[in-house]
Amino acid sequence: GAVVSQHPSWVICKSGTSVKIECRSLDFQATTMFWYRQFPKQSLMLMATSNEGSKATYEQGVEKDKFLINHASLTLSTLTVTSAHPEDSSFYICSVGQASYEQYFGPGTRLTVT
Amino acid sequence: GDSVTQMEGPVTLSEEAFLTINCTYTATGYPSLFWYVQYPGEGLQLLLKATKADDKGSNKGFEATYRKETTSFHLEKGSVQVSDSAVYFCALSDDGDYKLSFGAGTTVTVRA
């Protein structure tokens, strides 16, 4: 399966600032990547589908102006949380879509907004 | 729309006990079904999958059979180990789509 990395693994930022999270597909050219959010002890919520070279597709209820997604190359997608607030604190996870509709997940980034 | 319903946890077992986690689904098409596992402090890993009815996925002693007649994909393991302590997620991907719908997750703790 694909190997997916995320950077940083943990970030703390102050309320009102923006933070960028990177997702890299290390051994697979990913035309499609996914961004999820996971609250403590809860399931993953799909936020958006990131398509290389085009605009991301956001799920209903996800603010596209707050969660900016850029998929500039086949190996890199970024999620920028703009003007972060404490309620944005969460675990953000990316994944890469591969054959047989499988997805391979990054290790996640824990965001804490103070 | 597509949805997955998983049995609620947490589940606590003794080592060598039998584990079963129920999962049922609702889908409009012919989905592929997956079990993902999340070990403490780690990301999700694909545990097993089945892409069509009556397929059995298996890995690391875990098994699940795609039952179209009961729309189920129950996860089973005959003899669990402490290292199986994790959160298990049932998921589906509908025909022709990479998007995954996840169940709520079931936390399993195995005691020595």
CSV table of C-alpha atoms in Angstrom, one decimal:
chain,number,residue,atom,x,y,z
A,1,GLY,CA,0.0,0.0,0.0
A,2,ALA,CA,0.9,3.6,-0.3
A,3,VAL,CA,3.0,5.3,2.4
A,4,VAL,CA,1.6,8.7,3.5
A,5,SER,CA,3.3,11.2,5.8
A,6,GLN,CA,2.0,14.3,7.5
A,7,HIS,CA,3.8,17.3,8.9
A,8,PRO,CA,3.7,18.4,11.6
A,9,SER,CA,2.6,15.6,13.8
A,10,TRP,CA,1.5,18.1,16.5
A,11,VAL,CA,1.1,21.9,16.4
A,12,ILE,CA,0.0,24.4,19.0
A,13,CYS,CA,-1.1,27.8,17.8
A,14,LYS,CA,-2.7,30.9,19.2
A,15,SER,CA,-6.3,31.8,18.5
A,16,GLY,CA,-6.5,33.9,15.3
A,17,THR,CA,-3.5,32.6,13.6
A,18,SER,CA,-3.3,30.3,10.7
A,19,VAL,CA,-1.6,26.9,10.5
A,20,LYS,CA,-0.7,24.8,7.5
A,21,ILE,CA,-0.6,20.9,7.6
A,22,GLU,CA,1.2,19.0,4.9
A,23,CYS,CA,0.2,15.6,3.5
A,24,ARG,CA,2.7,13.7,1.3
A,25,SER,CA,2.3,10.5,-0.7
A,26,LEU,CA,5.8,9.1,-0.5
A,27,ASP,CA,5.6,6.3,-3.0
A,28,PHE,CA,2.5,6.8,-5.0
A,29,GLN,CA,1.3,9.6,-7.3
A,30,ALA,CA,-2.0,10.6,-5.8
A,31,THR,CA,-4.5,12.4,-8.0
A,32,THR,CA,-6.9,12.2,-5.1
A,33,MET,CA,-6.3,12.9,-1.5
A,34,PHE,CA,-8.8,13.2,1.4
A,35,TRP,CA,-8.8,15.3,4.5
A,36,TYR,CA,-10.6,14.0,7.6
A,37,ARG,CA,-11.2,15.4,11.1
A,38,GLN,CA,-11.4,13.2,14.1
A,39,PHE,CA,-12.6,14.3,17.5
A,40,PRO,CA,-11.5,12.4,20.6
A,41,LYS,CA,-13.0,9.0,20.8
A,42,GLN,CA,-15.1,9.6,17.7
A,43,SER,CA,-15.1,8.5,14.1
A,44,LEU,CA,-13.5,10.3,11.2
A,45,MET,CA,-15.5,13.0,9.5
A,46,LEU,CA,-14.6,13.6,5.8
A,47,MET,CA,-13.9,17.3,5.3
A,48,ALA,CA,-13.0,17.5,1.7
A,49,THR,CA,-11.6,15.7,-1.4
A,50,SER,CA,-8.5,17.1,-2.7
A,51,ASN,CA,-7.9,16.8,-6.5
A,52,GLU,CA,-4.5,17.5,-8.1
A,53,GLY,CA,-4.6,20.6,-10.2
A,54,SER,CA,-8.2,21.6,-9.4
A,55,LYS,CA,-10.3,22.9,-6.6
A,56,ALA,CA,-11.1,20.7,-3.6
A,57,THR,CA,-14.6,19.4,-3.1
A,58,TYR,CA,-15.9,20.2,0.4
A,59,GLU,CA,-18.4,18.2,2.3
A,60,GLN,CA,-21.6,19.8,3.5
A,61,GLY,CA,-21.1,22.0,6.5
A,62,VAL,CA,-17.3,22.5,6.0
A,63,GLU,CA,-16.3,26.1,5.5
A,64,LYS,CA,-14.1,26.2,2.5
A,65,ASP,CA,-12.8,29.7,3.3
A,66,LYS,CA,-11.7,28.5,6.7
A,67,PHE,CA,-10.1,25.2,5.7
A,68,LEU,CA,-8.1,26.0,2.6
A,69,ILE,CA,-6.9,23.0,0.6
A,70,ASN,CA,-4.2,23.0,-2.0
A,71,HIS,CA,-3.2,20.0,-4.1
A,72,ALA,CA,-0.4,21.4,-6.2
A,73,SER,CA,1.4,18.2,-7.1
A,74,LEU,CA,0.8,14.5,-7.3
A,75,THR,CA,2.6,14.0,-4.0
A,76,LEU,CA,1.6,16.9,-1.9
A,77,SER,CA,-1.7,18.3,-0.5
A,78,THR,CA,-1.9,21.0,2.2
A,79,LEU,CA,-4.6,22.0,4.6
A,80,THR,CA,-4.5,25.5,6.0
A,81,VAL,CA,-6.7,26.3,9.0
A,82,THR,CA,-7.2,30.0,8.8
A,83,SER,CA,-7.9,32.2,11.8
A,84,ALA,CA,-8.0,29.2,14.0
A,85,HIS,CA,-10.1,29.1,17.2
A,86,PRO,CA,-10.1,26.7,20.1
A,87,GLU,CA,-13.1,24.8,18.5
A,88,ASP,CA,-10.8,23.9,15.6
A,89,SER,CA,-8.6,21.9,17.9
A,90,SER,CA,-8.8,18.4,16.6
A,91,PHE,CA,-6.9,15.5,14.9
A,92,TYR,CA,-6.6,16.1,11.2
A,93,ILE,CA,-5.9,13.1,9.0
A,94,CYS,CA,-5.2,12.8,5.3
A,95,SER,CA,-5.5,9.8,3.1
A,96,VAL,CA,-4.6,8.7,-0.4
A,97,GLY,CA,-7.0,6.9,-2.6
A,98,GLN,CA,-5.7,3.9,-4.5
A,99,ALA,CA,-7.0,0.9,-6.5
A,100,SER,CA,-10.0,-1.1,-5.3
A,101,TYR,CA,-11.2,2.0,-3.6
A,102,GLU,CA,-8.8,1.5,-0.8
A,103,GLN,CA,-7.4,4.5,1.1
A,104,TYR,CA,-4.1,4.7,3.0
A,105,PHE,CA,-3.9,7.1,5.8
A,106,GLY,CA,-1.3,9.4,7.2
A,107,PRO,CA,-0.5,9.3,10.9
A,108,GLY,CA,-2.4,12.5,11.6
A,109,THR,CA,-1.7,16.0,12.9
A,110,ARG,CA,-3.0,17.1,16.3
A,111,LEU,CA,-3.9,20.7,16.3
A,112,THR,CA,-4.3,22.6,19.6
A,113,VAL,CA,-5.5,26.2,19.5
A,114,THR,CA,-5.0,28.1,22.6
B,1,GLY,CA,-27.1,8.0,1.6
B,2,ASP,CA,-24.5,5.5,2.5
B,3,SER,CA,-24.0,4.7,6.2
B,4,VAL,CA,-22.3,2.2,8.5
B,5,THR,CA,-23.5,1.1,11.9
B,6,GLN,CA,-21.1,-0.5,14.3
B,7,MET,CA,-21.7,-2.1,17.6
B,8,GLU,CA,-20.9,0.3,20.4
B,9,GLY,CA,-18.0,-0.2,22.7
B,10,PRO,CA,-16.0,-0.3,24.6
B,11,VAL,CA,-15.3,-4.0,24.5
B,12,THR,CA,-13.0,-5.5,27.2
B,13,LEU,CA,-11.8,-9.1,26.8
B,14,SER,CA,-9.3,-11.4,28.3
B,15,GLU,CA,-6.4,-12.8,26.2
B,16,GLU,CA,-7.4,-15.7,24.0
B,17,ALA,CA,-11.1,-14.8,24.1
B,18,PHE,CA,-13.2,-14.7,20.9
B,19,LEU,CA,-13.9,-11.3,19.5
B,20,THR,CA,-16.7,-10.2,17.3
B,21,ILE,CA,-17.6,-6.7,16.3
B,22,ASN,CA,-20.9,-6.3,14.4
B,23,CYS,CA,-21.1,-4.0,11.4
B,24,THR,CA,-24.1,-3.4,9.1
B,25,TYR,CA,-24.3,-1.0,6.2
B,26,THR,CA,-26.7,0.9,4.0
B,27,ALA,CA,-25.6,1.7,0.4
B,28,THR,CA,-27.3,2.5,-2.9
B,29,GLY,CA,-24.8,0.7,-5.1
B,30,TYR,CA,-22.5,-2.3,-4.6
B,31,PRO,CA,-20.0,-1.1,-2.1
B,32,SER,CA,-16.6,-2.3,-1.1
B,33,LEU,CA,-16.3,-3.0,2.6
B,34,PHE,CA,-13.3,-2.4,4.9
B,35,TRP,CA,-12.1,-2.8,8.4
B,36,TYR,CA,-9.5,-0.3,9.6
B,37,VAL,CA,-7.6,-0.4,12.8
B,38,GLN,CA,-6.2,2.4,14.8
B,39,TYR,CA,-3.6,1.4,17.4
B,40,PRO,CA,-2.9,3.8,20.3
B,41,GLY,CA,-1.1,6.9,19.1
B,42,GLU,CA,-1.0,5.7,15.5
B,43,GLY,CA,-2.9,6.4,12.2
B,44,LEU,CA,-5.5,4.2,10.7
B,45,GLN,CA,-4.3,1.0,9.0
B,46,LEU,CA,-6.3,-1.1,6.6
B,47,LEU,CA,-6.9,-4.4,8.3
B,48,LEU,CA,-8.9,-6.2,5.7
B,49,LYS,CA,-11.4,-5.7,2.8
B,50,ALA,CA,-14.0,-7.4,0.7
B,51,THR,CA,-15.1,-6.0,-2.7
B,52,LYS,CA,-18.1,-8.2,-3.5
B,53,ALA,CA,-20.8,-10.3,-1.9
B,54,ASP,CA,-19.6,-13.5,-0.2
B,55,ASP,CA,-16.0,-12.4,-0.3
B,56,LYS,CA,-14.1,-13.1,2.9
B,57,GLY,CA,-11.4,-10.7,4.0
B,58,SER,CA,-8.7,-11.9,6.4
B,59,ASN,CA,-5.5,-10.6,8.0
B,60,LYS,CA,-3.6,-11.1,11.2
B,61,GLY,CA,-6.1,-13.7,12.3
B,62,PHE,CA,-9.1,-11.4,11.8
B,63,GLU,CA,-11.9,-12.3,9.3
B,64,ALA,CA,-15.0,-10.7,7.9
B,65,THR,CA,-17.4,-11.9,5.3
B,66,TYR,CA,-19.4,-9.6,3.0
B,67,ARG,CA,-23.0,-10.7,3.5
B,68,LYS,CA,-25.2,-8.9,1.0
B,69,GLU,CA,-28.4,-10.6,2.2
B,70,THR,CA,-28.0,-9.2,5.7
B,71,THR,CA,-26.0,-6.1,4.7
B,72,SER,CA,-23.3,-7.0,7.2
B,73,PHE,CA,-19.6,-7.3,7.5
B,74,HIS,CA,-18.9,-8.5,11.0
B,75,LEU,CA,-15.3,-8.7,12.2
B,76,GLU,CA,-14.2,-11.8,14.1
B,77,LYS,CA,-11.0,-13.2,15.7
B,78,GLY,CA,-10.8,-16.5,17.4
B,79,SER,CA,-8.1,-15.7,20.0
B,80,VAL,CA,-7.2,-12.2,20.8
B,81,GLN,CA,-3.9,-10.9,22.2
B,82,VAL,CA,-3.1,-7.8,24.2
B,83,SER,CA,-1.6,-6.4,21.1
B,84,ASP,CA,-5.0,-6.3,19.4
B,85,SER,CA,-6.1,-3.6,21.8
B,86,ALA,CA,-7.1,-0.8,19.4
B,87,VAL,CA,-10.0,1.1,17.9
B,88,TYR,CA,-11.7,-0.8,15.0
B,89,PHE,CA,-13.6,1.1,12.3
B,90,CYS,CA,-15.9,-0.5,9.7
B,91,ALA,CA,-16.1,1.5,6.5
B,92,LEU,CA,-17.6,1.3,3.0
B,93,SER,CA,-16.8,2.8,-0.3
B,94,ASP,CA,-19.6,2.9,-2.8
B,95,ASP,CA,-19.2,1.6,-6.3
B,96,GLY,CA,-17.0,3.9,-8.4
B,97,ASP,CA,-16.0,6.2,-5.6
B,98,TYR,CA,-13.0,6.5,-3.3
B,99,LYS,CA,-15.0,8.2,-0.6
B,100,LEU,CA,-15.2,6.3,2.6
B,101,SER,CA,-18.1,6.3,5.1
B,102,PHE,CA,-17.0,5.2,8.5
B,103,GLY,CA,-18.8,3.6,11.4
B,104,ALA,CA,-18.4,5.2,14.9
B,105,GLY,CA,-15.5,2.9,15.8
B,106,THR,CA,-15.3,0.3,18.5
B,107,THR,CA,-12.6,0.4,21.2
B,108,VAL,CA,-11.3,-3.0,22.1
B,109,THR,CA,-9.1,-3.6,25.2
B,110,VAL,CA,-7.6,-7.0,25.7
B,111,ARG,CA,-6.3,-7.8,29.2
B,112,ALA,CA,-3.5,-10.2,29.9
